[in-house]
Structures are given as C-alpha cells and as structure tokens.
Short mmCIF file of C-alpha atoms in Angstrom, two decimals:
data_model
loop_
_atom_site.label_atom_id
_atom_site.label_comp_id
_atom_site.label_asym_id
_atom_site.label_seq_id
_atom_site.Cartn_x
_atom_site.Cartn_y
_atom_site.Cartn_z
CA MET A 51 -0.03 0.00 -0.01
CA LYS A 52 0.91 3.67 -0.35
CA ALA A 53 1.80 5.57 2.99
CA VAL A 54 3.35 8.79 4.03
CA THR A 55 6.69 8.05 5.61
CA TRP A 56 9.11 10.24 7.72
CA GLN A 57 12.62 10.25 6.32
CA GLY A 58 14.25 13.17 8.08
CA ARG A 59 13.77 16.82 9.09
CA ARG A 60 11.33 18.40 6.70
CA ASP A 61 11.35 15.19 4.60
CA VAL A 62 8.28 13.18 4.14
CA ARG A 63 7.61 10.81 1.19
CA VAL A 64 4.91 8.70 -0.14
CA GLU A 65 6.23 5.19 -0.37
CA ASP A 66 5.04 1.54 -0.86
CA VAL A 67 5.04 -0.29 2.44
CA PRO A 68 3.63 -3.68 3.45
CA ASP A 69 -0.11 -3.87 3.85
CA PRO A 70 -1.30 -4.16 7.56
CA ARG A 71 -2.81 -7.36 8.81
CA ILE A 72 -4.54 -8.75 11.79
CA GLU A 73 -1.97 -9.59 14.46
CA GLU A 74 -3.95 -9.85 17.61
CA PRO A 75 -7.61 -10.87 18.36
CA THR A 76 -8.51 -7.31 19.22
CA ASP A 77 -7.24 -5.82 15.88
CA ALA A 78 -9.09 -4.41 12.99
CA VAL A 79 -7.91 -3.36 9.55
CA ILE A 80 -9.49 -0.21 8.19
CA ARG A 81 -9.46 1.02 4.57
CA ILE A 82 -8.81 4.75 4.98
CA THR A 83 -11.22 7.12 3.08
CA SER A 84 -10.05 10.33 4.64
CA THR A 85 -7.07 11.26 6.83
CA GLY A 86 -6.08 14.59 8.37
CA LEU A 87 -2.93 16.57 8.64
CA CYS A 88 -2.54 17.85 12.03
CA GLY A 89 -0.67 20.66 13.59
CA SER A 90 1.17 18.20 15.83
CA ASP A 91 2.32 16.38 12.75
CA LEU A 92 4.42 19.40 12.03
CA HIS A 93 6.28 18.97 15.38
CA LEU A 94 7.44 15.67 13.87
CA TYR A 95 8.33 17.42 10.66
CA GLU A 96 10.89 19.59 12.59
CA VAL A 97 11.00 19.77 16.39
CA LEU A 98 10.49 16.07 17.58
CA THR A 99 12.85 14.66 14.88
CA PRO A 100 15.21 13.18 17.65
CA PHE A 101 12.37 10.70 18.46
CA MET A 102 11.69 9.59 14.87
CA THR A 103 12.99 6.71 12.72
CA PRO A 104 13.27 6.89 8.93
CA GLY A 105 10.33 4.97 7.50
CA ASP A 106 7.92 5.73 10.28
CA ILE A 107 4.40 5.99 8.98
CA LEU A 108 2.82 9.32 9.95
CA GLY A 109 -0.78 10.44 10.70
CA HIS A 110 -3.41 10.04 13.45
CA GLU A 111 -6.68 11.48 12.08
CA PRO A 112 -8.34 8.78 10.07
CA MET A 113 -11.78 7.42 9.09
CA GLY A 114 -12.72 4.67 6.77
CA ILE A 115 -14.38 1.32 6.27
CA VAL A 116 -13.68 -1.80 8.28
CA GLU A 117 -12.10 -4.48 6.07
CA GLU A 118 -11.39 -7.23 8.53
CA VAL A 119 -11.70 -7.73 12.34
CA GLY A 120 -10.10 -10.10 14.75
CA ALA A 121 -11.97 -12.64 16.89
CA GLY A 122 -11.87 -10.36 19.92
CA VAL A 123 -13.87 -7.54 18.21
CA PRO A 124 -17.46 -8.37 18.68
CA ASP A 125 -19.12 -4.99 17.77
CA LEU A 126 -17.51 -4.28 14.45
CA LYS A 127 -17.88 -6.09 11.12
CA ALA A 128 -16.55 -5.62 7.57
CA GLY A 129 -18.33 -2.73 5.87
CA ASP A 130 -18.77 -0.60 9.02
CA ARG A 131 -17.93 3.08 8.65
CA VAL A 132 -15.70 4.26 11.52
CA VAL A 133 -13.61 7.16 13.01
CA VAL A 134 -10.50 5.96 14.64
CA PRO A 135 -9.36 8.08 17.74
CA PHE A 136 -5.62 9.10 17.56
CA GLN A 137 -4.85 7.27 20.93
CA ILE A 138 -4.98 3.51 21.39
CA ALA A 139 -6.77 2.39 24.50
CA CYS A 140 -8.41 -0.83 25.81
CA GLY A 141 -11.52 0.75 27.41
CA ALA A 142 -11.41 -1.72 30.40
CA CYS A 143 -8.46 -0.76 32.56
CA TRP A 144 -8.70 1.51 35.67
CA MET A 145 -7.45 4.59 33.71
CA CYS A 146 -9.92 4.10 30.88
CA LEU A 147 -12.83 3.44 33.17
CA THR A 148 -12.08 6.68 34.97
CA GLY A 149 -12.28 8.58 31.66
CA LEU A 150 -8.51 8.80 30.92
CA PRO A 151 -7.86 6.58 27.80
CA THR A 152 -4.72 8.70 27.11
CA GLN A 153 -3.32 6.95 30.21
CA CYS A 154 -4.48 3.54 29.28
CA GLU A 155 -2.63 0.87 31.44
CA THR A 156 -2.81 -1.72 28.65
CA THR A 157 -1.14 0.37 26.01
CA GLN A 158 1.06 2.73 28.19
CA VAL A 159 4.53 2.91 26.51
CA THR A 160 6.22 2.03 29.87
CA GLY A 161 9.63 1.67 28.34
CA GLU A 162 9.70 5.30 27.52
CA GLY A 163 7.75 6.35 30.73
CA MET A 164 4.77 7.64 28.55
CA GLY A 165 1.09 7.29 28.42
CA ALA A 166 -1.14 5.42 25.99
CA ALA A 167 0.27 4.51 22.57
CA LEU A 168 -0.69 6.83 19.65
CA PHE A 169 -0.88 6.27 15.99
CA GLY A 170 2.02 7.69 13.98
CA TYR A 171 3.70 9.58 16.76
CA THR A 172 7.28 8.80 17.49
CA ARG A 173 8.93 5.93 19.51
CA LEU A 174 7.88 7.76 22.75
CA TYR A 175 4.39 6.72 21.98
CA GLY A 176 5.05 3.24 20.66
CA ALA A 177 6.06 3.89 17.12
CA VAL A 178 2.71 2.61 15.92
CA PRO A 179 2.32 2.87 12.18
CA GLY A 180 0.17 5.85 11.48
CA ALA A 181 -2.95 6.69 9.40
CA GLN A 182 -1.85 8.74 6.44
CA ALA A 183 -2.04 5.58 4.37
CA GLU A 184 -4.38 3.43 2.35
CA TYR A 185 -4.94 0.96 5.08
CA LEU A 186 -4.38 0.96 8.89
CA ARG A 187 -4.16 -1.69 11.43
CA VAL A 188 -6.14 -0.63 14.57
CA PRO A 189 -5.05 -2.34 17.85
CA GLN A 190 -7.76 -2.48 20.64
CA ALA A 191 -10.42 -2.18 18.09
CA GLN A 192 -13.01 -3.62 20.57
CA PHE A 193 -13.06 -0.10 22.11
CA GLY A 194 -11.40 2.59 19.92
CA PRO A 195 -13.29 2.91 16.59
CA ILE A 196 -16.44 5.03 16.62
CA LYS A 197 -19.14 3.82 14.30
CA VAL A 198 -20.79 6.69 12.31
CA PRO A 199 -23.83 6.48 10.05
CA GLU A 200 -23.67 6.23 6.16
CA GLY A 201 -24.81 9.15 4.15
CA PRO A 202 -23.04 12.41 5.20
CA PRO A 203 -19.66 13.10 3.63
CA ASP A 204 -16.46 12.17 5.67
CA ASP A 205 -16.01 15.78 6.73
CA ARG A 206 -19.04 15.43 8.96
CA PHE A 207 -17.26 12.94 11.21
CA VAL A 208 -13.53 12.76 10.56
CA TYR A 209 -12.76 15.30 13.11
CA LEU A 210 -13.91 12.97 15.85
CA SER A 211 -10.51 11.35 15.48
CA ASP A 212 -8.70 14.36 17.13
CA VAL A 213 -9.85 18.02 16.29
CA LEU A 214 -13.25 17.86 17.99
CA PRO A 215 -12.29 16.03 21.17
CA THR A 216 -9.14 17.92 21.53
CA ALA A 217 -10.99 21.39 21.25
CA TRP A 218 -13.81 20.03 23.34
CA GLN A 219 -11.52 18.92 26.09
CA ALA A 220 -9.61 22.27 25.88
CA VAL A 221 -12.93 24.08 26.55
CA GLU A 222 -13.99 21.69 29.33
CA TYR A 223 -10.65 22.12 31.05
CA ALA A 224 -10.90 25.93 30.60
CA ALA A 225 -14.04 25.78 32.84
CA VAL A 226 -15.49 29.03 31.50
CA PRO A 227 -18.26 30.10 33.86
CA PRO A 228 -21.79 30.76 32.38
CA GLY A 229 -21.58 33.98 30.52
CA GLY A 230 -17.91 34.12 30.96
CA THR A 231 -14.92 35.19 28.81
CA LEU A 232 -12.34 33.13 27.12
CA ALA A 233 -9.17 33.88 25.06
CA VAL A 234 -7.83 31.35 22.64
CA LEU A 235 -4.11 31.73 21.62
CA GLY A 236 -3.65 30.37 18.12
CA LEU A 237 -6.41 30.04 15.51
CA GLY A 238 -5.24 26.88 13.74
CA PRO A 239 -7.58 23.93 13.61
CA ILE A 240 -7.81 23.26 17.37
CA GLY A 241 -8.06 26.99 18.30
CA ASP A 242 -10.60 27.77 15.71
CA MET A 243 -12.68 24.71 16.76
CA ALA A 244 -12.33 25.62 20.51
CA CYS A 245 -13.69 29.03 19.80
CA ARG A 246 -16.72 27.49 18.00
CA ILE A 247 -17.32 25.06 20.80
CA ALA A 248 -16.97 27.64 23.53
CA LYS A 249 -19.49 29.89 21.81
CA ALA A 250 -21.91 26.89 21.34
CA ARG A 251 -21.55 26.04 25.04
CA GLY A 252 -22.46 29.59 26.25
CA ALA A 253 -19.25 31.60 26.60
CA GLU A 254 -20.33 35.25 26.39
CA ARG A 255 -17.21 36.61 24.68
CA VAL A 256 -14.37 34.73 22.98
CA PHE A 257 -11.10 36.54 22.06
CA GLY A 258 -8.98 34.96 19.37
CA ILE A 259 -5.31 35.74 18.95
CA ASP A 260 -3.21 34.94 16.03
CA LEU A 261 -0.94 36.58 13.34
CA VAL A 262 -2.07 34.72 10.20
CA PRO A 263 -4.68 36.87 8.26
CA GLU A 264 -6.59 33.88 6.91
CA ARG A 265 -7.08 32.54 10.35
CA LEU A 266 -8.10 35.79 11.86
CA ALA A 267 -10.61 36.41 9.10
CA ARG A 268 -12.07 33.02 9.45
CA ALA A 269 -12.54 33.27 13.16
CA ASP A 270 -13.90 36.81 12.77
CA ARG A 271 -16.67 35.52 10.40
CA ASP A 272 -17.67 33.17 13.23
CA GLY A 273 -18.20 36.00 15.72
CA VAL A 274 -14.88 35.76 17.64
CA GLU A 275 -13.39 38.97 18.71
CA THR A 276 -9.99 38.72 16.88
CA TYR A 277 -6.71 40.24 17.71
CA ASP A 278 -3.73 40.41 15.29
CA LEU A 279 -0.46 40.08 17.23
CA ARG A 280 1.28 41.99 14.56
CA ALA A 281 -0.89 45.07 15.20
CA PHE A 282 0.67 45.61 18.64
CA ASP A 283 4.12 46.77 19.58
CA ASP A 284 4.62 43.75 21.76
CA GLU A 285 2.71 41.07 23.47
CA LYS A 286 2.28 43.17 26.64
CA ALA A 287 0.26 45.79 24.60
CA LEU A 288 -2.04 43.00 23.36
CA VAL A 289 -2.51 41.77 26.95
CA HIS A 290 -3.44 45.28 28.08
CA ALA A 291 -5.94 45.52 25.24
CA ILE A 292 -7.75 42.46 26.21
CA HIS A 293 -7.61 43.35 29.90
CA ASP A 294 -9.29 46.66 29.04
CA GLU A 295 -12.20 44.72 27.48
CA THR A 296 -12.64 42.44 30.57
CA GLY A 297 -12.89 45.21 33.37
CA GLY A 298 -9.13 45.33 33.83
CA ARG A 299 -8.95 41.75 35.06
CA GLY A 300 -8.40 39.51 32.00
CA PRO A 301 -10.51 36.72 30.68
CA ASP A 302 -11.79 33.95 32.87
CA ALA A 303 -9.89 31.38 31.00
CA VAL A 304 -7.21 31.11 28.35
CA ILE A 305 -6.72 28.19 25.95
CA ASP A 306 -3.23 27.82 24.55
CA ALA A 307 -3.70 26.11 21.26
CA VAL A 308 -0.20 27.00 20.00
CA GLY A 309 2.25 24.78 21.86
CA THR A 310 5.99 24.27 21.45
CA GLU A 311 6.61 26.00 18.25
CA ALA A 312 5.29 29.41 19.28
CA HIS A 313 6.51 32.51 17.55
CA GLY A 314 8.82 34.88 19.44
CA SER A 315 11.16 32.47 21.37
CA ALA A 316 14.31 32.82 19.35
CA ALA A 317 16.75 31.20 21.75
CA ALA A 318 14.60 28.16 22.30
CA LYS A 319 13.91 27.85 18.59
CA LEU A 320 17.80 27.85 17.98
CA ALA A 321 18.13 25.08 20.57
CA GLN A 322 15.41 22.98 19.07
CA THR A 323 16.87 23.44 15.55
CA ALA A 324 20.38 22.51 16.71
CA THR A 325 19.11 19.42 18.53
CA GLY A 326 17.34 18.29 15.46
CA LEU A 327 20.46 18.61 13.32
CA LEU A 328 22.57 16.35 15.63
CA PRO A 329 23.00 12.66 14.79
CA ARG A 330 20.10 10.64 16.25
CA LYS A 331 22.28 8.71 18.70
CA ILE A 332 23.14 12.04 20.31
CA SER A 333 19.93 14.12 19.70
CA GLY A 334 17.58 11.51 21.22
CA PRO A 335 19.16 11.17 24.76
CA LEU A 336 19.85 15.00 24.66
CA ALA A 337 16.22 15.88 23.89
CA GLU A 338 14.86 13.51 26.51
CA ARG A 339 16.82 15.10 29.39
CA PHE A 340 17.39 18.67 28.33
CA SER A 341 14.78 19.74 25.71
CA ILE A 342 12.99 22.96 25.95
CA ASP A 343 9.98 24.53 24.37
CA ARG A 344 9.32 27.84 22.82
CA LEU A 345 7.12 29.19 25.68
CA SER A 346 5.97 32.68 24.44
CA ALA A 347 2.50 31.54 23.95
CA LEU A 348 2.26 29.99 27.43
CA HIS A 349 3.90 33.10 29.08
CA MET A 350 1.24 35.27 27.24
CA ALA A 351 -1.51 33.08 28.69
CA ILE A 352 -0.17 33.50 32.21
CA ASP A 353 -0.05 37.25 31.76
CA LEU A 354 -3.38 37.35 30.07
CA VAL A 355 -5.63 35.23 32.40
CA ARG A 356 -7.38 36.88 35.22
CA ARG A 357 -6.40 36.12 38.86
CA GLY A 358 -7.87 32.86 39.92
CA GLY A 359 -8.54 31.99 36.29
CA THR A 360 -7.75 28.80 34.25
CA ILE A 361 -5.27 28.08 31.68
CA SER A 362 -6.12 25.11 29.41
CA LEU A 363 -3.19 23.76 27.23
CA SER A 364 -4.12 21.77 24.16
CA GLY A 365 -1.04 22.77 22.16
CA VAL A 366 1.65 20.01 22.34
CA TYR A 367 4.63 20.68 24.53
CA GLY A 368 7.57 18.42 24.73
CA GLY A 369 10.22 20.01 26.76
CA THR A 370 11.82 18.47 29.93
CA ALA A 371 13.83 21.39 31.13
CA ASP A 372 11.42 24.31 30.53
CA PRO A 373 11.70 27.37 32.97
CA MET A 374 8.28 28.13 34.44
CA PRO A 375 7.31 31.56 36.18
CA MET A 376 6.25 29.75 39.35
CA LEU A 377 5.93 32.95 41.33
CA THR A 378 3.43 34.39 38.99
CA LEU A 379 1.38 31.21 38.72
CA PHE A 380 1.28 30.93 42.49
CA ASP A 381 0.59 34.58 43.16
CA LYS A 382 -2.18 34.80 40.52
CA GLN A 383 -3.68 31.47 41.87
CA ILE A 384 -3.88 30.14 38.30
CA GLN A 385 -5.34 26.78 37.70
CA LEU A 386 -3.54 24.91 34.91
CA ARG A 387 -4.91 21.89 33.12
CA MET A 388 -3.46 20.05 30.07
CA GLY A 389 -3.02 16.71 28.37
CA GLN A 390 -3.81 14.68 25.26
CA ALA A 391 -7.53 14.56 24.51
CA ASN A 392 -9.42 11.57 25.95
CA VAL A 393 -11.33 10.96 22.74
CA ARG A 394 -13.87 8.34 23.85
CA ARG A 395 -14.61 10.36 26.98
CA TRP A 396 -16.06 13.21 24.82
CA SER A 397 -17.19 11.56 21.72
CA GLU A 398 -20.82 10.80 22.84
CA GLN A 399 -21.23 14.36 24.05
CA ILE A 400 -19.88 15.71 20.75
CA MET A 401 -21.97 13.57 18.41
CA PRO A 402 -25.34 15.53 18.92
CA TYR A 403 -23.46 18.48 17.33
CA LEU A 404 -22.80 16.65 14.11
CA THR A 405 -26.23 17.07 12.63
CA ASP A 406 -27.39 18.41 9.38
CA GLU A 407 -27.69 21.77 10.96
CA ASP A 408 -23.95 21.63 11.45
CA PRO A 409 -23.66 24.11 14.34
CA LEU A 410 -19.86 23.69 14.62
CA GLY A 411 -19.26 24.14 10.88
CA VAL A 412 -17.54 20.84 10.29
CA ASP A 413 -18.80 20.37 6.75
CA ASP A 414 -16.63 23.25 5.50
CA PHE A 415 -14.05 23.18 8.14
CA ALA A 416 -11.31 21.82 5.76
CA THR A 417 -9.56 24.52 3.67
CA HIS A 418 -7.80 21.99 1.41
CA ARG A 419 -8.53 18.36 0.16
CA LEU A 420 -5.71 16.68 -1.57
CA PRO A 421 -4.87 13.23 -2.78
CA LEU A 422 -2.48 11.32 -0.37
CA ALA A 423 0.15 11.37 -3.15
CA GLU A 424 0.49 15.18 -2.53
CA ALA A 425 1.40 14.69 1.09
CA PRO A 426 4.93 16.21 0.82
CA HIS A 427 3.33 19.38 -0.76
CA ALA A 428 0.63 19.35 1.98
CA TYR A 429 3.19 19.32 4.87
CA ASP A 430 5.39 22.07 3.18
CA MET A 431 2.21 24.30 2.49
CA PHE A 432 0.81 23.82 6.05
CA GLN A 433 4.09 24.46 7.83
CA HIS A 434 4.66 27.70 5.94
CA LYS A 435 0.99 28.70 6.17
CA GLN A 436 0.62 29.17 2.49
CA ASP A 437 -2.43 29.26 0.28
CA GLY A 438 -4.66 29.87 3.33
CA ALA A 439 -4.06 26.37 4.64
CA ILE A 440 -5.70 25.86 7.98
CA LYS A 441 -6.99 22.28 7.80
CA ILE A 442 -5.93 19.73 5.19
CA LEU A 443 -7.63 16.44 4.53
CA MET A 444 -6.06 13.81 2.24
CA GLN A 445 -7.80 11.00 0.42
CA PRO A 446 -5.86 7.84 -0.49
#
C-alpha cells in the first residue's frame, strides 16, 4: 500500500510499504477514506525529529471502512464506517474506566515512561504505524473505533478522531463560567474549533489571537473578537488591550492552542533546531533530558488570564527542562490543566452537534482536500501557512 513516511527533518515521502494485517484478536484493519494533517504532525516534521526513525508512517486522524476484524472485536464487522481516535486504548483498565484513555494501562509505553500509545507519533508513543496511508491496523479495536452512519460526507465525522475532542477537552478544562470570557491563543484547527465550541456552550465573549490573516478572518466571520498580534508593539500591549475589554482583570480562562513552536522564542527555537540537526544517537538522549519549548504563548496566557482563572493547554509541549514563572502562577492563583484529549470520553457528548444543522461548521472546516500522493506538498504548505491552509484532509 501507499503511505506517508518520515525520512528526516522536513522530509516526508509517499512510499510503498507492506499492507497491515490482523496480528492480535483485538485488531481491525481499516481502509482509509479520509485522513487529516494535524498541527502536531508538524512537530514531527521539525522539532521532535530526535524521536523519529526513517520509515515511520505518519498520521493520526483517520476514518474509513472496516475491512477485517479479529475474533476479539465483537461489535465491528466488515463494511462498518468508523472514525479511529488518535490514541490506542483498551476501554477496560482503571485509567480508561475513569475517563482517561490517554493513560490506558494496557497500552502505556512504559519503556519510555509515557502514556497510551498513539498512531504515527514517535517511539515515545510506541512507534505505531500511522494513518496517512491506504490501510490501517487498529489495535484495541474492541474499544477505539467510533461507528458513524452512512450518508453524510467524511467531513461530518472525521474530526472526531482528534480535532473535535481535543478542542472540546480544551474548553472543558478551561471551565469558562456561564456568561464568562475566554481567550484562545492560536487560531489553527484546534484553536478555531475551540472558539466555535466555547460559543456553542455559552461563553459570552471569545477573544481569538493569531498573526495569520486567513485564520483571523475565518474566526472573525464566526463571531470571535480577533486580535492580530502584528498590530501591537509587543505582547504586553495586546494583553493590556484584552484586559481593558474585561474590566481590567483579564478573561476567565485562556486556551493555549499553540504549543512548543510558538513565535517569538528565538533562543529556544535555535536550541530545538540545533538538537534536530545532531546525529540521532546524540539528539535523542539529549532531547529526553534537556529539551526546551518555545514558551512565548504559555507566558502570554499566564499574563493574560485573570487572577484565579484557568489556563487550558491543548498545544503540544515536549520540553523536559522548561523554565516556568512559578511565582506568577502561584501569586495569581492560576489553575492549569493540560494533556492529550481523551477521545472516547467526549465523543458521545460531541455527536449531537454533528447534525445536518452543523452548528460547529464541520462540513466546510477543511480548507484543502488533496490526494495522499501530494502529502509532501501538503506538509510544506501547512508548515509555511501558504495558500490559506488551515485544515488539510487527504484521500488515499
């Protein structure tokens, strides 16, 4: 089959790889009909290269048709239409039963000291072949795949794999009070969807911050009060502007949907780039012990949120030696919540929004739809924010 493989920093290729097959009774094999390109895939493209191996199959946002199931998958059959969550979880361990499938005790990558295995996301998360491919082996298929109805196009449901539950959890963790205020840093796919969900769930005012014109314009059309970072002398001026709109206090909650590759952290960017250029035998251990993130978005969130407010992190961070302003966090009594989205915890709550009325605008959420063969172009375009690329779906 054809699949998108990682070959090095900023080097992905569509290659022929062996077809997946049933290996365990709880496996299924899915024929992919749509697969997304995620902002966190770009971290693999550049920042997290020390944890990648040439030939790794990328991708973790798939949906498709069941081709085959193992004997331990009673509720799926060939021909079922499913969305596959990006994490792999059993649904039966203590962590899964408490609503934390990202920490599944069956699939935890204990050798790396990490949580549940993820599709297509480095050796830290199990080096499981990913979903930017024609077919996908799905472990723990007795729990993971979400059956969806025939009829609507893939766009209606594909975001259940990652975008929707990640944005939903970001809003849930933000704990915006009824009629409260929320600021969202970064209006890429997760930030954009978080704004939509927050408004649908009753936030009175949502402030969206970015520096990409197409992203700002799109959020503005959805009723978000947008702020272009480039229009201010510095980040402090932007913070003051939003404080002025919130009684001088700041918003009740802030969602950081940017993560480790934030703009404005030159020294950290240099360190990340230098680590990525080292030989893998050196860069891997170095990154595991001394890696740092570009923290400008997180620092802005800390400055922006009101005292006693909440910061919700949905952007991926991977540093192990990040300096944190603990005095400010403590003094402002900030609550901080974060983590990979627990997809199956939220999927049933999200499903009622995926109606023909389309209150979250999923049907036209994708800005680009490309064949899988154009994946290298898709990655390059998405990383450089060209041609208005905000969300890219690929079809094998």
